[in-house]
Amino acid sequence: MLTSTVPSTSLCYNQPEMENPRKCIIWMFAVLVLLPGFPLLAQAEKDDPPYQSPLKRHNGFSSAFQDFRSGHFHGGVDFRTFQQTGLPVYAIADGNVVTLRMVRRGGGRGIYLRHHDKNTSLYFHLERFAPGLEAILKRRQQRLGTRYVGNIALNPPLPVQAGELIGWSGETGSGFPHLHLEIRDKTGAKLNPFPLVRAGFQDRNAPELDALILRTRADGTANGRVGELRVPLEPGRGVYTPSRPIVITGEVDVVSGGRDISDSGRPVAPKRVSAQLNNELVFQLVFSRFTWEDNNQLGFVYDMRESSPGNFYFNLFAQPGYNLESSGKGLSRALAACRPGSHRVIVEWEDHFANRSRGVVPIEIRALPRLRIGKKERSGTWLFVEVEAVDAPGAERVDLVLVDDSGREISTFPLDISRPLPQRLQLAEPHPARVLEVRCVTRDTVYAVKRFGVATEDPLQMDRVNLNPWITGDTVLIRVREPILGEEILRMRPAMAGAAWKAPFSSLDGLVFSMEGVVAQVASTAPEHLLVLQFALEKNGSLRSMVQETLRVVRLVPGKQAHFKWNDFSARFQPGTVRAPRLMLAEQRSHPAPFPLLSSQVSLKPRHFAFLDRVEYTFTSKVADPHQAAIFRWDSRRKKWNYVPTRLDSRTHRYTTRVRVSGTYALLRDNLPPNISFSSVAGSELPRIIITDKGTGVDDLSVMVRIDNHVVEAEYDPDRRWVLFPDPPKLNPGKHRMRVECLDRARNHAVGTWNWEIAAAAQESG
């Protein structure tokens, strides 16, 4: 039996034994075998979760298995504890306590309990252990002279029984009050706890589907656009449907976004995400088990730009090295293999309690029609034009819409699919214009564009070209937004020997040049990863008004290191950073900053995928106080800079951080000290101490509290941003003075004081 004074070698409570219990069980088993219904009973027992709940009462769960976290999957389930600490925590099955854990952040105070089935259950964020375990921890703390002793391996392990008290819930480590339960198999892989634990969750909430994101590849388009198309999904009678039609040409990647809602109303990840194309399963992701190494696939599973702990965006396409997805196909590959015509995609999310939501998405696949511009004549300022549709594959109905350079619709001509092509579109009346667009429309959606110039005079001179590059895999698409240029006028080529001039294709985003394959040659030979592009205007077979634009492109190849340098910034990529060739585009930004900038703001995009191995970003700068400099990352959602852990090499003046997701980074000087504030707390002799910092954050270990010139044990909680007293001092009636000192990570010093008086009656009543 556990006591609070003597450390126990067993955590088992002494219980009275049954009289010959083994004989009774054997006799009952023999009788049941003879019953006709016994196989059904055995199956029912097999399906029953093997573990009991670690809590006798809770108010639902707040995080699910394999939820998105920055840099890793969530490895268990978080039980809510009524926003309080001190709920008894019980062993979920018989076993042996093999490890105790006590760390400042992360899981905080935890227990590792190995069961007879070789699985191990983990209980994190505990406030206290059971008395026998607490005594072991105290001895280790006294011997090492520190509160946070890390892991304690118990030799021999201490046996416990199912339902035995092992500790009390708390909020140690990271987060607010809750209990994190994790189950690992004998290999260390993390298992989904929901089907294994009889927790009593009452979740009847179906997942919510927000949107589909379509990202085009190579020369693909989505609703006539090159790049990214976001299509909201709207709830209907049992299904979600897109808010607009979707028409694609070529290859696209598809992302499904939304969230499940837990029994406590918190957004969590579902258990299963699947996609069907024309009733064939082409994608399926089931969260049942993952290893530590599988955390590298976080960017395969989730879209890294859109996902957050409350929003989950799943990539529905196959990628090299992505083995958590079970179909091996992927929606994108399946769509690319379809013939032009009408198709149906069903995206289904299922949570851990069989609540399901479906999105039914009709998708029209079209091949680009062949349009030939015929006679173009001008009479004064009026234009006459003829457009010939040579073919329109896969079309049920196509309207050719003629639009002028101001975006105004001039004329519409419905193609008669029952008649043989070609068919011709002519303006009903003359119209002044320099550039016209022919837009192919099906189901009220533009899916193809052809832009052509109609000016008879020489093309305008170009001083520069308005570029908007789009990176897709290992291809760069150069989008040119020049509303007065037609695709037969503008030409482009990379500035390298033997490069041929390329013609663009048209989209609603402007003229587009595809740089597939060419960038690989340039990126491997050009200094500093410079991709120099030459643009020219063509008239009657001759090129005029040539200008140059420069891009900085980093090419990543599996199995090879890459190093990129730009002024005071450099990035080093390891051989295992990617599983397939990828391109990254480097640009400079100018976001507002709360601190002095010590470097340029460097952005590497795209941001929606994760590196498989951490990449080192380094800034070099000589700073008067080098400890005030640190690397920050721009948060595009909240429009603010966030500190990232920075390593300083004072000898070389280099500041380095390791990243798994790209974005915009800069070196800033944090010259603002933390802010310390105080407030009275009802029923407490001690004030509440709040410490906030706008820059690098409070240094936890630097917080020092003195009361009446005596140092008091105190601890900073960065989640709540207040100071805790593990062993609050007992104060006498009278006047008292508190002095709080701390540093931030940039070594900015802050001091705060608080004077108060404790009345004698108040102390007695307390």
PDB file of N, CA and C in Angstrom, residues 167-235:
ATOM      1  N   GLY A 167      -1.166   9.442 -10.073  1.00  0.00           N
ATOM      2  CA  GLY A 167      -0.826  10.853  -9.991  1.00  0.00           C
ATOM      3  C   GLY A 167      -2.063  11.721 -10.088  1.00  0.00           C
ATOM      4  N   TRP A 168      -1.822  13.038 -10.248  1.00  0.00           N
ATOM      5  CA  TRP A 168      -2.899  14.007 -10.380  1.00  0.00           C
ATOM      6  C   TRP A 168      -2.624  14.892 -11.597  1.00  0.00           C
ATOM      7  N   SER A 169      -3.675  15.241 -12.306  1.00  0.00           N
ATOM      8  CA  SER A 169      -3.530  16.049 -13.519  1.00  0.00           C
ATOM      9  C   SER A 169      -3.041  17.447 -13.175  1.00  0.00           C
ATOM     10  N   GLY A 170      -2.385  18.088 -14.140  1.00  0.00           N
ATOM     11  CA  GLY A 170      -1.846  19.419 -13.898  1.00  0.00           C
ATOM     12  C   GLY A 170      -1.706  20.214 -15.177  1.00  0.00           C
ATOM     13  N   GLU A 171      -0.746  21.140 -15.175  1.00  0.00           N
ATOM     14  CA  GLU A 171      -0.426  21.925 -16.368  1.00  0.00           C
ATOM     15  C   GLU A 171       1.082  22.152 -16.464  1.00  0.00           C
ATOM     16  N   THR A 172       1.867  21.194 -15.975  1.00  0.00           N
ATOM     17  CA  THR A 172       3.316  21.315 -16.101  1.00  0.00           C
ATOM     18  C   THR A 172       3.714  21.178 -17.566  1.00  0.00           C
ATOM     19  N   GLY A 173       4.880  21.712 -17.891  1.00  0.00           N
ATOM     20  CA  GLY A 173       5.323  21.676 -19.280  1.00  0.00           C
ATOM     21  C   GLY A 173       4.606  22.720 -20.099  1.00  0.00           C
ATOM     22  N   SER A 174       4.108  22.335 -21.267  1.00  0.00           N
ATOM     23  CA  SER A 174       3.457  23.255 -22.194  1.00  0.00           C
ATOM     24  C   SER A 174       1.944  23.129 -22.104  1.00  0.00           C
ATOM     25  N   GLY A 175       1.252  24.250 -22.278  1.00  0.00           N
ATOM     26  CA  GLY A 175      -0.196  24.231 -22.363  1.00  0.00           C
ATOM     27  C   GLY A 175      -0.886  24.521 -21.048  1.00  0.00           C
ATOM     28  N   PHE A 176      -2.213  24.577 -21.131  1.00  0.00           N
ATOM     29  CA  PHE A 176      -3.063  24.840 -19.983  1.00  0.00           C
ATOM     30  C   PHE A 176      -3.487  23.511 -19.348  1.00  0.00           C
ATOM     31  N   PRO A 177      -4.251  23.533 -18.254  1.00  0.00           N
ATOM     32  CA  PRO A 177      -4.563  22.272 -17.564  1.00  0.00           C
ATOM     33  C   PRO A 177      -5.206  21.234 -18.487  1.00  0.00           C
ATOM     34  N   HIS A 178      -4.592  20.065 -18.571  1.00  0.00           N
ATOM     35  CA  HIS A 178      -5.135  18.936 -19.326  1.00  0.00           C
ATOM     36  C   HIS A 178      -4.267  17.718 -19.041  1.00  0.00           C
ATOM     37  N   LEU A 179      -4.743  16.570 -19.469  1.00  0.00           N
ATOM     38  CA  LEU A 179      -3.963  15.333 -19.373  1.00  0.00           C
ATOM     39  C   LEU A 179      -3.702  14.823 -20.781  1.00  0.00           C
ATOM     40  N   HIS A 180      -2.438  14.654 -21.103  1.00  0.00           N
ATOM     41  CA  HIS A 180      -2.043  14.075 -22.390  1.00  0.00           C
ATOM     42  C   HIS A 180      -1.801  12.588 -22.188  1.00  0.00           C
ATOM     43  N   LEU A 181      -2.584  11.764 -22.895  1.00  0.00           N
ATOM     44  CA  LEU A 181      -2.408  10.315 -22.849  1.00  0.00           C
ATOM     45  C   LEU A 181      -1.868   9.842 -24.190  1.00  0.00           C
ATOM     46  N   GLU A 182      -0.819   9.059 -24.115  1.00  0.00           N
ATOM     47  CA  GLU A 182      -0.165   8.552 -25.323  1.00  0.00           C
ATOM     48  C   GLU A 182       0.043   7.051 -25.156  1.00  0.00           C
ATOM     49  N   ILE A 183      -0.081   6.308 -26.256  1.00  0.00           N
ATOM     50  CA  ILE A 183       0.150   4.862 -26.227  1.00  0.00           C
ATOM     51  C   ILE A 183       1.143   4.514 -27.326  1.00  0.00           C
ATOM     52  N   ARG A 184       2.207   3.803 -26.939  1.00  0.00           N
ATOM     53  CA  ARG A 184       3.231   3.393 -27.896  1.00  0.00           C
ATOM     54  C   ARG A 184       3.348   1.870 -27.890  1.00  0.00           C
ATOM     55  N   ASP A 185       3.645   1.324 -29.075  1.00  0.00           N
ATOM     56  CA  ASP A 185       3.836  -0.124 -29.131  1.00  0.00           C
ATOM     57  C   ASP A 185       5.280  -0.467 -28.765  1.00  0.00           C
ATOM     58  N   LYS A 186       5.631  -1.739 -28.858  1.00  0.00           N
ATOM     59  CA  LYS A 186       6.950  -2.183 -28.396  1.00  0.00           C
ATOM     60  C   LYS A 186       8.088  -1.620 -29.239  1.00  0.00           C
ATOM     61  N   THR A 187       7.788  -1.130 -30.458  1.00  0.00           N
ATOM     62  CA  THR A 187       8.825  -0.520 -31.298  1.00  0.00           C
ATOM     63  C   THR A 187       8.975   0.972 -31.041  1.00  0.00           C
ATOM     64  N   GLY A 188       8.089   1.547 -30.228  1.00  0.00           N
ATOM     65  CA  GLY A 188       8.116   2.979 -29.974  1.00  0.00           C
ATOM     66  C   GLY A 188       7.176   3.766 -30.855  1.00  0.00           C
ATOM     67  N   ALA A 189       6.501   3.100 -31.808  1.00  0.00           N
ATOM     68  CA  ALA A 189       5.538   3.794 -32.661  1.00  0.00           C
ATOM     69  C   ALA A 189       4.335   4.231 -31.832  1.00  0.00           C
ATOM     70  N   LYS A 190       3.768   5.379 -32.183  1.00  0.00           N
ATOM     71  CA  LYS A 190       2.629   5.922 -31.447  1.00  0.00           C
ATOM     72  C   LYS A 190       1.334   5.405 -32.065  1.00  0.00           C
ATOM     73  N   LEU A 191       0.430   4.939 -31.200  1.00  0.00           N
ATOM     74  CA  LEU A 191      -0.828   4.344 -31.628  1.00  0.00           C
ATOM     75  C   LEU A 191      -1.983   5.292 -31.335  1.00  0.00           C
ATOM     76  N   ASN A 192      -3.009   5.216 -32.164  1.00  0.00           N
ATOM     77  CA  ASN A 192      -4.207   6.017 -31.955  1.00  0.00           C
ATOM     78  C   ASN A 192      -4.913   5.550 -30.682  1.00  0.00           C
ATOM     79  N   PRO A 193      -5.030   6.398 -29.653  1.00  0.00           N
ATOM     80  CA  PRO A 193      -5.630   5.941 -28.389  1.00  0.00           C
ATOM     81  C   PRO A 193      -7.145   5.757 -28.454  1.00  0.00           C
ATOM     82  N   PHE A 194      -7.836   6.417 -29.388  1.00  0.00           N
ATOM     83  CA  PHE A 194      -9.302   6.404 -29.357  1.00  0.00           C
ATOM     84  C   PHE A 194      -9.893   4.998 -29.403  1.00  0.00           C
ATOM     85  N   PRO A 195      -9.452   4.103 -30.305  1.00  0.00           N
ATOM     86  CA  PRO A 195     -10.048   2.758 -30.312  1.00  0.00           C
ATOM     87  C   PRO A 195      -9.518   1.849 -29.209  1.00  0.00           C
ATOM     88  N   LEU A 196      -8.546   2.325 -28.423  1.00  0.00           N
ATOM     89  CA  LEU A 196      -7.920   1.477 -27.409  1.00  0.00           C
ATOM     90  C   LEU A 196      -8.377   1.787 -25.992  1.00  0.00           C
ATOM     91  N   VAL A 197      -8.985   2.950 -25.774  1.00  0.00           N
ATOM     92  CA  VAL A 197      -9.287   3.411 -24.417  1.00  0.00           C
ATOM     93  C   VAL A 197     -10.791   3.648 -24.270  1.00  0.00           C
ATOM     94  N   ARG A 198     -11.366   3.133 -23.213  1.00  0.00           N
ATOM     95  CA  ARG A 198     -12.776   3.350 -22.901  1.00  0.00           C
ATOM     96  C   ARG A 198     -12.905   4.686 -22.156  1.00  0.00           C
ATOM     97  N   ALA A 199     -12.819   5.768 -22.911  1.00  0.00           N
ATOM     98  CA  ALA A 199     -12.741   7.095 -22.297  1.00  0.00           C
ATOM     99  C   ALA A 199     -14.103   7.732 -22.075  1.00  0.00           C
ATOM    100  N   GLY A 200     -15.150   7.218 -22.713  1.00  0.00           N
ATOM    101  CA  GLY A 200     -16.474   7.792 -22.520  1.00  0.00           C
ATOM    102  C   GLY A 200     -16.707   9.091 -23.248  1.00  0.00           C
ATOM    103  N   PHE A 201     -15.943   9.361 -24.310  1.00  0.00           N
ATOM    104  CA  PHE A 201     -16.172  10.578 -25.084  1.00  0.00           C
ATOM    105  C   PHE A 201     -17.533  10.496 -25.782  1.00  0.00           C
ATOM    106  N   GLN A 202     -18.244  11.612 -25.832  1.00  0.00           N
ATOM    107  CA  GLN A 202     -19.563  11.678 -26.468  1.00  0.00           C
ATOM    108  C   GLN A 202     -19.492  12.657 -27.637  1.00  0.00           C
ATOM    109  N   ASP A 203     -18.862  12.237 -28.707  1.00  0.00           N
ATOM    110  CA  ASP A 203     -18.664  13.115 -29.863  1.00  0.00           C
ATOM    111  C   ASP A 203     -19.673  12.750 -30.950  1.00  0.00           C
ATOM    112  N   ARG A 204     -20.609  13.653 -31.193  1.00  0.00           N
ATOM    113  CA  ARG A 204     -21.581  13.466 -32.272  1.00  0.00           C
ATOM    114  C   ARG A 204     -21.454  14.553 -33.330  1.00  0.00           C
ATOM    115  N   ASN A 205     -20.341  15.272 -33.299  1.00  0.00           N
ATOM    116  CA  ASN A 205     -20.134  16.372 -34.238  1.00  0.00           C
ATOM    117  C   ASN A 205     -19.441  15.872 -35.494  1.00  0.00           C
ATOM    118  N   ALA A 206     -20.041  16.117 -36.631  1.00  0.00           N
ATOM    119  CA  ALA A 206     -19.430  15.736 -37.900  1.00  0.00           C
ATOM    120  C   ALA A 206     -18.365  16.753 -38.279  1.00  0.00           C
ATOM    121  N   PRO A 207     -17.343  16.339 -39.023  1.00  0.00           N
ATOM    122  CA  PRO A 207     -16.322  17.293 -39.473  1.00  0.00           C
ATOM    123  C   PRO A 207     -16.919  18.418 -40.320  1.00  0.00           C
ATOM    124  N   GLU A 208     -16.248  19.544 -40.315  1.00  0.00           N
ATOM    125  CA  GLU A 208     -16.634  20.691 -41.136  1.00  0.00           C
ATOM    126  C   GLU A 208     -15.648  20.833 -42.287  1.00  0.00           C
ATOM    127  N   LEU A 209     -16.152  20.915 -43.503  1.00  0.00           N
ATOM    128  CA  LEU A 209     -15.312  21.089 -44.681  1.00  0.00           C
ATOM    129  C   LEU A 209     -15.361  22.551 -45.106  1.00  0.00           C
ATOM    130  N   ASP A 210     -14.208  23.158 -45.225  1.00  0.00           N
ATOM    131  CA  ASP A 210     -14.125  24.585 -45.534  1.00  0.00           C
ATOM    132  C   ASP A 210     -13.981  24.867 -47.018  1.00  0.00           C
ATOM    133  N   ALA A 211     -12.971  24.251 -47.640  1.00  0.00           N
ATOM    134  CA  ALA A 211     -12.626  24.663 -48.997  1.00  0.00           C
ATOM    135  C   ALA A 211     -11.750  23.620 -49.662  1.00  0.00           C
ATOM    136  N   LEU A 212     -11.673  23.724 -50.971  1.00  0.00           N
ATOM    137  CA  LEU A 212     -10.655  23.040 -51.758  1.00  0.00           C
ATOM    138  C   LEU A 212      -9.708  24.095 -52.303  1.00  0.00           C
ATOM    139  N   ILE A 213      -8.431  23.767 -52.319  1.00  0.00           N
ATOM    140  CA  ILE A 213      -7.429  24.619 -52.956  1.00  0.00           C
ATOM    141  C   ILE A 213      -6.850  23.846 -54.123  1.00  0.00           C
ATOM    142  N   LEU A 214      -6.882  24.445 -55.306  1.00  0.00           N
ATOM    143  CA  LEU A 214      -6.313  23.835 -56.500  1.00  0.00           C
ATOM    144  C   LEU A 214      -5.077  24.624 -56.898  1.00  0.00           C
ATOM    145  N   ARG A 215      -3.947  23.944 -57.037  1.00  0.00           N
ATOM    146  CA  ARG A 215      -2.700  24.581 -57.464  1.00  0.00           C
ATOM    147  C   ARG A 215      -2.274  23.954 -58.783  1.00  0.00           C
ATOM    148  N   THR A 216      -2.093  24.799 -59.779  1.00  0.00           N
ATOM    149  CA  THR A 216      -1.811  24.292 -61.118  1.00  0.00           C
ATOM    150  C   THR A 216      -0.359  23.873 -61.250  1.00  0.00           C
ATOM    151  N   ARG A 217      -0.129  22.901 -62.107  1.00  0.00           N
ATOM    152  CA  ARG A 217       1.213  22.455 -62.456  1.00  0.00           C
ATOM    153  C   ARG A 217       1.482  22.781 -63.919  1.00  0.00           C
ATOM    154  N   ALA A 218       2.756  22.960 -64.242  1.00  0.00           N
ATOM    155  CA  ALA A 218       3.203  23.140 -65.637  1.00  0.00           C
ATOM    156  C   ALA A 218       2.266  24.102 -66.351  1.00  0.00           C
ATOM    157  N   ASP A 219       1.579  23.633 -67.426  1.00  0.00           N
ATOM    158  CA  ASP A 219       0.693  24.513 -68.183  1.00  0.00           C
ATOM    159  C   ASP A 219      -0.771  24.293 -67.822  1.00  0.00           C
ATOM    160  N   GLY A 220      -1.046  23.726 -66.647  1.00  0.00           N
ATOM    161  CA  GLY A 220      -2.423  23.517 -66.228  1.00  0.00           C
ATOM    162  C   GLY A 220      -3.085  24.817 -65.815  1.00  0.00           C
ATOM    163  N   THR A 221      -4.420  24.831 -65.858  1.00  0.00           N
ATOM    164  CA  THR A 221      -5.197  25.982 -65.406  1.00  0.00           C
ATOM    165  C   THR A 221      -6.370  25.492 -64.572  1.00  0.00           C
ATOM    166  N   ALA A 222      -6.842  26.346 -63.693  1.00  0.00           N
ATOM    167  CA  ALA A 222      -8.040  26.083 -62.895  1.00  0.00           C
ATOM    168  C   ALA A 222      -8.936  27.297 -63.027  1.00  0.00           C
ATOM    169  N   ASN A 223     -10.093  27.095 -63.645  1.00  0.00           N
ATOM    170  CA  ASN A 223     -11.003  28.199 -63.949  1.00  0.00           C
ATOM    171  C   ASN A 223     -10.287  29.330 -64.680  1.00  0.00           C
ATOM    172  N   GLY A 224      -9.436  28.943 -65.620  1.00  0.00           N
ATOM    173  CA  GLY A 224      -8.752  29.917 -66.461  1.00  0.00           C
ATOM    174  C   GLY A 224      -7.567  30.590 -65.823  1.00  0.00           C
ATOM    175  N   ARG A 225      -7.193  30.186 -64.608  1.00  0.00           N
ATOM    176  CA  ARG A 225      -6.093  30.843 -63.905  1.00  0.00           C
ATOM    177  C   ARG A 225      -4.907  29.906 -63.739  1.00  0.00           C
ATOM    178  N   VAL A 226      -3.734  30.511 -63.643  1.00  0.00           N
ATOM    179  CA  VAL A 226      -2.493  29.786 -63.392  1.00  0.00           C
ATOM    180  C   VAL A 226      -2.015  30.171 -61.996  1.00  0.00           C
ATOM    181  N   GLY A 227      -1.775  29.170 -61.172  1.00  0.00           N
ATOM    182  CA  GLY A 227      -1.359  29.431 -59.796  1.00  0.00           C
ATOM    183  C   GLY A 227      -2.289  28.731 -58.848  1.00  0.00           C
ATOM    184  N   GLU A 228      -3.024  29.496 -58.066  1.00  0.00           N
ATOM    185  CA  GLU A 228      -3.833  28.922 -56.992  1.00  0.00           C
ATOM    186  C   GLU A 228      -5.272  29.390 -57.100  1.00  0.00           C
ATOM    187  N   LEU A 229      -6.201  28.461 -56.932  1.00  0.00           N
ATOM    188  CA  LEU A 229      -7.630  28.760 -56.915  1.00  0.00           C
ATOM    189  C   LEU A 229      -8.218  28.178 -55.641  1.00  0.00           C
ATOM    190  N   ARG A 230      -8.865  29.024 -54.861  1.00  0.00           N
ATOM    191  CA  ARG A 230      -9.530  28.588 -53.628  1.00  0.00           C
ATOM    192  C   ARG A 230     -11.028  28.527 -53.875  1.00  0.00           C
ATOM    193  N   VAL A 231     -11.623  27.365 -53.618  1.00  0.00           N
ATOM    194  CA  VAL A 231     -13.053  27.162 -53.851  1.00  0.00           C
ATOM    195  C   VAL A 231     -13.714  26.824 -52.516  1.00  0.00           C
ATOM    196  N   PRO A 232     -14.472  27.754 -51.916  1.00  0.00           N
ATOM    197  CA  PRO A 232     -15.171  27.438 -50.667  1.00  0.00           C
ATOM    198  C   PRO A 232     -16.204  26.335 -50.886  1.00  0.00           C
ATOM    199  N   LEU A 233     -16.402  25.512 -49.848  1.00  0.00           N
ATOM    200  CA  LEU A 233     -17.426  24.476 -49.859  1.00  0.00           C
ATOM    201  C   LEU A 233     -18.569  24.913 -48.950  1.00  0.00           C
ATOM    202  N   GLU A 234     -19.789  24.750 -49.441  1.00  0.00           N
ATOM    203  CA  GLU A 234     -20.959  25.202 -48.699  1.00  0.00           C
ATOM    204  C   GLU A 234     -21.773  24.006 -48.226  1.00  0.00           C
ATOM    205  N   PRO A 235     -22.196  24.007 -46.945  1.00  0.00           N
ATOM    206  CA  PRO A 235     -22.985  22.876 -46.439  1.00  0.00           C
ATOM    207  C   PRO A 235     -24.366  22.855 -47.058  1.00  0.00           C
TER     208      PRO A 235
END
